[in-house]
PDB file of C-alpha atoms in Angstrom:
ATOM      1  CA  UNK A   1      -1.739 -11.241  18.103  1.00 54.00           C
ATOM      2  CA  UNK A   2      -5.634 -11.091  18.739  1.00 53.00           C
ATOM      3  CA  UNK A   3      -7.632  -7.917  17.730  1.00 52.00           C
ATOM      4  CA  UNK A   4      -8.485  -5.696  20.315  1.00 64.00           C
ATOM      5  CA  UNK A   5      -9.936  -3.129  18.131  1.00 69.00           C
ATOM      6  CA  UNK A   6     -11.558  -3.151  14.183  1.00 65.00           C
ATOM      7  CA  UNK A   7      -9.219  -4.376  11.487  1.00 70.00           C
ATOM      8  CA  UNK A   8      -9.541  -4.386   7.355  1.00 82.00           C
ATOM      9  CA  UNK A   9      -8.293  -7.583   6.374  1.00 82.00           C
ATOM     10  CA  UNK A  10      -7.320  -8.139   2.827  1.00 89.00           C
ATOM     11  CA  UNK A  11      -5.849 -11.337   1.475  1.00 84.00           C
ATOM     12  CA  UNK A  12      -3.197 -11.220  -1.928  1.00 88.00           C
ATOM     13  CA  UNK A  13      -2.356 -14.312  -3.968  1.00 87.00           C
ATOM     14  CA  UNK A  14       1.328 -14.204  -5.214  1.00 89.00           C
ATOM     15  CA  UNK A  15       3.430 -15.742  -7.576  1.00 88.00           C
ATOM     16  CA  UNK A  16       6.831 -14.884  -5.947  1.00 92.00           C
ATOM     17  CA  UNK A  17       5.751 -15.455  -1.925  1.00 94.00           C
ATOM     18  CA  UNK A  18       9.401 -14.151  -1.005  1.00 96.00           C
ATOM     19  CA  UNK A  19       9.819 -10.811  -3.848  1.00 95.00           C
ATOM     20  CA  UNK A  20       5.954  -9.824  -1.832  1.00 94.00           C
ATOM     21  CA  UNK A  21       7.229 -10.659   1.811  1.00 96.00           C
ATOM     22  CA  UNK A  22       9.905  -8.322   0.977  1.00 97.00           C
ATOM     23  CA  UNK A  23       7.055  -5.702  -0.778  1.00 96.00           C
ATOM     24  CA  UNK A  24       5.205  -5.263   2.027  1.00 96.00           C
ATOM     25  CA  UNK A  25       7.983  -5.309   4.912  1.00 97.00           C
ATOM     26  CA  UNK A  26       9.536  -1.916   2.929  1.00 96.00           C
ATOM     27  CA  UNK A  27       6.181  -0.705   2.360  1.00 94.00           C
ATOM     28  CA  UNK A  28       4.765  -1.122   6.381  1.00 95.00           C
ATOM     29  CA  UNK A  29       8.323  -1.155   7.596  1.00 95.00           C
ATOM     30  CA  UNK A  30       7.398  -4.333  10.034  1.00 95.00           C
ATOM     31  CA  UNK A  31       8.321  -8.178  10.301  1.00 96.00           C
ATOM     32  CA  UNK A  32       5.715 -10.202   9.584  1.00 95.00           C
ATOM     33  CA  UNK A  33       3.503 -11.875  12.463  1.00 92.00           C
ATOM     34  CA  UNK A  34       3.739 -15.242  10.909  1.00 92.00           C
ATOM     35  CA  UNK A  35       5.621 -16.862   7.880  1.00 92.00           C
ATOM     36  CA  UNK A  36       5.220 -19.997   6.380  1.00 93.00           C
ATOM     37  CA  UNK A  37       6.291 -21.736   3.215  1.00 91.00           C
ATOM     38  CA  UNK A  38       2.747 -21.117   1.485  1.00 90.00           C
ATOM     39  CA  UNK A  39       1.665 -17.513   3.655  1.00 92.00           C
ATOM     40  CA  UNK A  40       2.343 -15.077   5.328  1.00 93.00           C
ATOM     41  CA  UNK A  41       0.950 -12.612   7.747  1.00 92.00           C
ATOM     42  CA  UNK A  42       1.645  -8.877   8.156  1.00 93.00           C
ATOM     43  CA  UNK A  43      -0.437  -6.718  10.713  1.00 91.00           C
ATOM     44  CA  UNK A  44       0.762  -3.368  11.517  1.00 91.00           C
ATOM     45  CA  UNK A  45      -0.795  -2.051  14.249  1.00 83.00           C
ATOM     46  CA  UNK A  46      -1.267   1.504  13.248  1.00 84.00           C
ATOM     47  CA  UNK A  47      -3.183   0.453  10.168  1.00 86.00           C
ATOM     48  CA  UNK A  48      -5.500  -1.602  11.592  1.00 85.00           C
ATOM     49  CA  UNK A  49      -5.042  -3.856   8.439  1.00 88.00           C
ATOM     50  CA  UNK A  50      -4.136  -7.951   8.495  1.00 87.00           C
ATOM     51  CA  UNK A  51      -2.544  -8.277   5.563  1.00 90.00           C
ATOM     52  CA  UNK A  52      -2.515 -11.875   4.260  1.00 89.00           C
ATOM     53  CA  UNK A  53      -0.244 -13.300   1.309  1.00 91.00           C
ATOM     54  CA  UNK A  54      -0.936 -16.400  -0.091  1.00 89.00           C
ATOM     55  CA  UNK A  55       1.387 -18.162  -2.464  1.00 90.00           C
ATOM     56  CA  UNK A  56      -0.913 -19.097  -5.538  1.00 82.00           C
ATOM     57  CA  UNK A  57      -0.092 -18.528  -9.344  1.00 71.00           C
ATOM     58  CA  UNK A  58      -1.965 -15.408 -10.917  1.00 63.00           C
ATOM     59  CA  UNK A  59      -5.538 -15.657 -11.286  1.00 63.00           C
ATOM     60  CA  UNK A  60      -6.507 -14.924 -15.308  1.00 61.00           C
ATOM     61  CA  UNK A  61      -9.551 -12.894 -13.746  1.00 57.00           C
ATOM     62  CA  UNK A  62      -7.580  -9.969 -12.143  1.00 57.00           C
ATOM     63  CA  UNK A  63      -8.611  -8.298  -9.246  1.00 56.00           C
ATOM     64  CA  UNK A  64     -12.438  -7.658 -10.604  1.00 59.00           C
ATOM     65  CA  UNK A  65     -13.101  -4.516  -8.989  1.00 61.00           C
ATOM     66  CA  UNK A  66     -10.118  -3.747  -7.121  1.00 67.00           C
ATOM     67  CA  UNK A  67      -8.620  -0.560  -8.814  1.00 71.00           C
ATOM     68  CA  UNK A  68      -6.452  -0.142  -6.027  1.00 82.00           C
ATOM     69  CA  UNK A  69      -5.217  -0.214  -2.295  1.00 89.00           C
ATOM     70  CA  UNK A  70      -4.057   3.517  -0.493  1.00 88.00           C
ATOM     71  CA  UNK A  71      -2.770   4.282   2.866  1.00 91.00           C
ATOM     72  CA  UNK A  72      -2.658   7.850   4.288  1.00 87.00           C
ATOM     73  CA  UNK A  73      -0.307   9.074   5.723  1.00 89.00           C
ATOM     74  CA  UNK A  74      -0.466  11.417   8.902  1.00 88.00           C
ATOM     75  CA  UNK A  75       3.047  13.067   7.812  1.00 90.00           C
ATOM     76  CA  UNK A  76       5.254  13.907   4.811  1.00 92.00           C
ATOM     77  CA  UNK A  77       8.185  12.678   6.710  1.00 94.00           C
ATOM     78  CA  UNK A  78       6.340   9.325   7.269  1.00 92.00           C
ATOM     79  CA  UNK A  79       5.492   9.100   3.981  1.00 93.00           C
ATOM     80  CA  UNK A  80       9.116  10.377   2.766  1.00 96.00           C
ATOM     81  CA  UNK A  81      10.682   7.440   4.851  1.00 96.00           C
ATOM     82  CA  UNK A  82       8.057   4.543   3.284  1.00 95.00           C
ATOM     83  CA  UNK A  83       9.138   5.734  -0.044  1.00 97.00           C
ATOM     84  CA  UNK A  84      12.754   5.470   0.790  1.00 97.00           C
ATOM     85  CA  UNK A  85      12.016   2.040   2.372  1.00 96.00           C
ATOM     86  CA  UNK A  86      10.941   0.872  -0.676  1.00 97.00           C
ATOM     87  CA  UNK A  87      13.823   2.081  -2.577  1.00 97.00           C
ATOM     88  CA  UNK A  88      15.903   0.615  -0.599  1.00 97.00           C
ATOM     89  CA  UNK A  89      14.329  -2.566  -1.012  1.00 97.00           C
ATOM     90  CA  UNK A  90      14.257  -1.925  -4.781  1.00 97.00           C
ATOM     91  CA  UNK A  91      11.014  -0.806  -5.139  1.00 97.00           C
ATOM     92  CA  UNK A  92       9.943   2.193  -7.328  1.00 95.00           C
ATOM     93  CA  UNK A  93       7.780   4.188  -6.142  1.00 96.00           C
ATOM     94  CA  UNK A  94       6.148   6.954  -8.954  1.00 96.00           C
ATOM     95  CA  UNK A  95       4.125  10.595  -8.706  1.00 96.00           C
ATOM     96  CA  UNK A  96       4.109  13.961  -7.144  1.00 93.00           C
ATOM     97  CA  UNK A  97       3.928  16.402  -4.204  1.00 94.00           C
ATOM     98  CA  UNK A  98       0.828  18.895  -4.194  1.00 91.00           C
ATOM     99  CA  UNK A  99      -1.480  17.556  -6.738  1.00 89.00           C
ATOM    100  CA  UNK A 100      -5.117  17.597  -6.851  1.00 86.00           C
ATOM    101  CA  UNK A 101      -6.946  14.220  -7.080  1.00 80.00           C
ATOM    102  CA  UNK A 102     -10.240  12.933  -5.823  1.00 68.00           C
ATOM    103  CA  UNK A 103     -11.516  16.205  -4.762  1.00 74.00           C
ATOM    104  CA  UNK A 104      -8.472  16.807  -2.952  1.00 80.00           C
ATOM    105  CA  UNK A 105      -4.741  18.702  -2.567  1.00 87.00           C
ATOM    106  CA  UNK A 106      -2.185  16.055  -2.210  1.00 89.00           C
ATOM    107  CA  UNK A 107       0.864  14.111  -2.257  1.00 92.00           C
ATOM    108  CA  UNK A 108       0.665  11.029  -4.309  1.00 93.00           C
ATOM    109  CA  UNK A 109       2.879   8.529  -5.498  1.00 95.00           C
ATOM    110  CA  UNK A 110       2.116   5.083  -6.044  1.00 94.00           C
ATOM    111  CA  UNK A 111       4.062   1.555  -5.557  1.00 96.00           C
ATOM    112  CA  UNK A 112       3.054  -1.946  -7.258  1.00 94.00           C
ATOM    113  CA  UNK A 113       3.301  -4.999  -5.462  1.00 93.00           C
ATOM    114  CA  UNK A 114       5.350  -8.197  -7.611  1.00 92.00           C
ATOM    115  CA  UNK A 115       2.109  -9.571  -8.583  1.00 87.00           C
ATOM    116  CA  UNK A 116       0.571  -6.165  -9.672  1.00 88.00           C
ATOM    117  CA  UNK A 117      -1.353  -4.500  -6.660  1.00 89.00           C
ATOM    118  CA  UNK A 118      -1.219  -1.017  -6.964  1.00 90.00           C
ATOM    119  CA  UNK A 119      -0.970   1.081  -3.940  1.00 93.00           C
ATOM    120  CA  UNK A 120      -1.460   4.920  -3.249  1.00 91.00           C
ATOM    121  CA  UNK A 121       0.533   6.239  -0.764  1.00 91.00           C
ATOM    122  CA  UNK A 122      -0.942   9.847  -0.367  1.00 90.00           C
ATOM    123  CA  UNK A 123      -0.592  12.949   2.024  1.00 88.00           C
ATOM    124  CA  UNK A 124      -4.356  15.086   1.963  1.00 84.00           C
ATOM    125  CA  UNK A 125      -3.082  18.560   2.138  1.00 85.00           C
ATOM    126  CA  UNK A 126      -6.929  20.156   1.284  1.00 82.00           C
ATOM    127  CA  UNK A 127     -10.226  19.726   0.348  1.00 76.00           C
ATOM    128  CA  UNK A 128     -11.136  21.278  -3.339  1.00 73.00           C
ATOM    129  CA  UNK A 129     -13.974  22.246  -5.266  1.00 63.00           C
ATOM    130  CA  UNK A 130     -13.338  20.975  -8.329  1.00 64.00           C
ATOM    131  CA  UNK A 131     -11.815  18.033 -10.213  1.00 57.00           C
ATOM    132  CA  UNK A 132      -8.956  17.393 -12.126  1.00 55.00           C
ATOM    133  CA  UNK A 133      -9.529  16.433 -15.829  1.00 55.00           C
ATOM    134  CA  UNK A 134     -10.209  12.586 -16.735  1.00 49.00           C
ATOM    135  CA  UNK A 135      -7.084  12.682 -18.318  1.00 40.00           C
ATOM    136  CA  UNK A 136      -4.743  13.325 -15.336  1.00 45.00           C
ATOM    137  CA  UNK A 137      -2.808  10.496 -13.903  1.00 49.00           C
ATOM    138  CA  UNK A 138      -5.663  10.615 -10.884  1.00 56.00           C
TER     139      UNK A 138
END
């Protein structure tokens, strides 16, 4: 497909190419747009995200700044039926409904990819004025 609006684009290197294609088809709940032996390409439309997995072995420098990847939902029963997705698949997914993190009333749980790419998969209930302590799981 060509763009025909803005899209984030982030790329992943993987150790296990087919445990990830499986990852992120339970967590978008899409084919991919292309697969190959060494990539693969996932871009759901609605999250104007290309998605690209690359098989590689682990890089020993991490992901540098990357703490970690989030997509908000518009819905709890969107977000209910990614998180059974991912069970399904046998992914765990881990967290809570109605928590406050980042300045914000939420629901929050959190998935990790096979090669260790945490993603938030969050519901913003409400703005608040103050901040959970440094020691919550935010």
């Amino acid at each position: 497909p060509t763009a025909t609006r803005l899209a984030s684009h982030v790329s992943i290197d993987t150790a296990d190419l087919s445990r990830s294609g499986a990852f992120y088809r339970a967590l978008f709940g899409v084919e991919p747009v292309l697969e190959k032996p060494d990539y693969v390409r996932f871009w759901p439309a609605e999250l104007g995200l290309v998605l690209a997995l690359n098989a590689h072995a682990p890089r020993t420098a991490g992901t540098g700044a990357l703490q970690h990847l989030g997509i908000l939902f518009p819905d709890a029963a969107t977000l209910r039926t990614t998180r059974e997705r991912l069970a399904k698949a046998g992914f765990a997914s881990t967290g809570k409904e109605h928590t406050v993190c980042c300045y914000a009333e939420l629901d929050q749980f959190w998935a990790t990819d096979p090669d260790g790419v945490r993603w938030e998969l969050f519901l913003a209930h409400e703005e608040v004025v103050e901040q959970v302590p440094a020691a919550s799981a935010c």
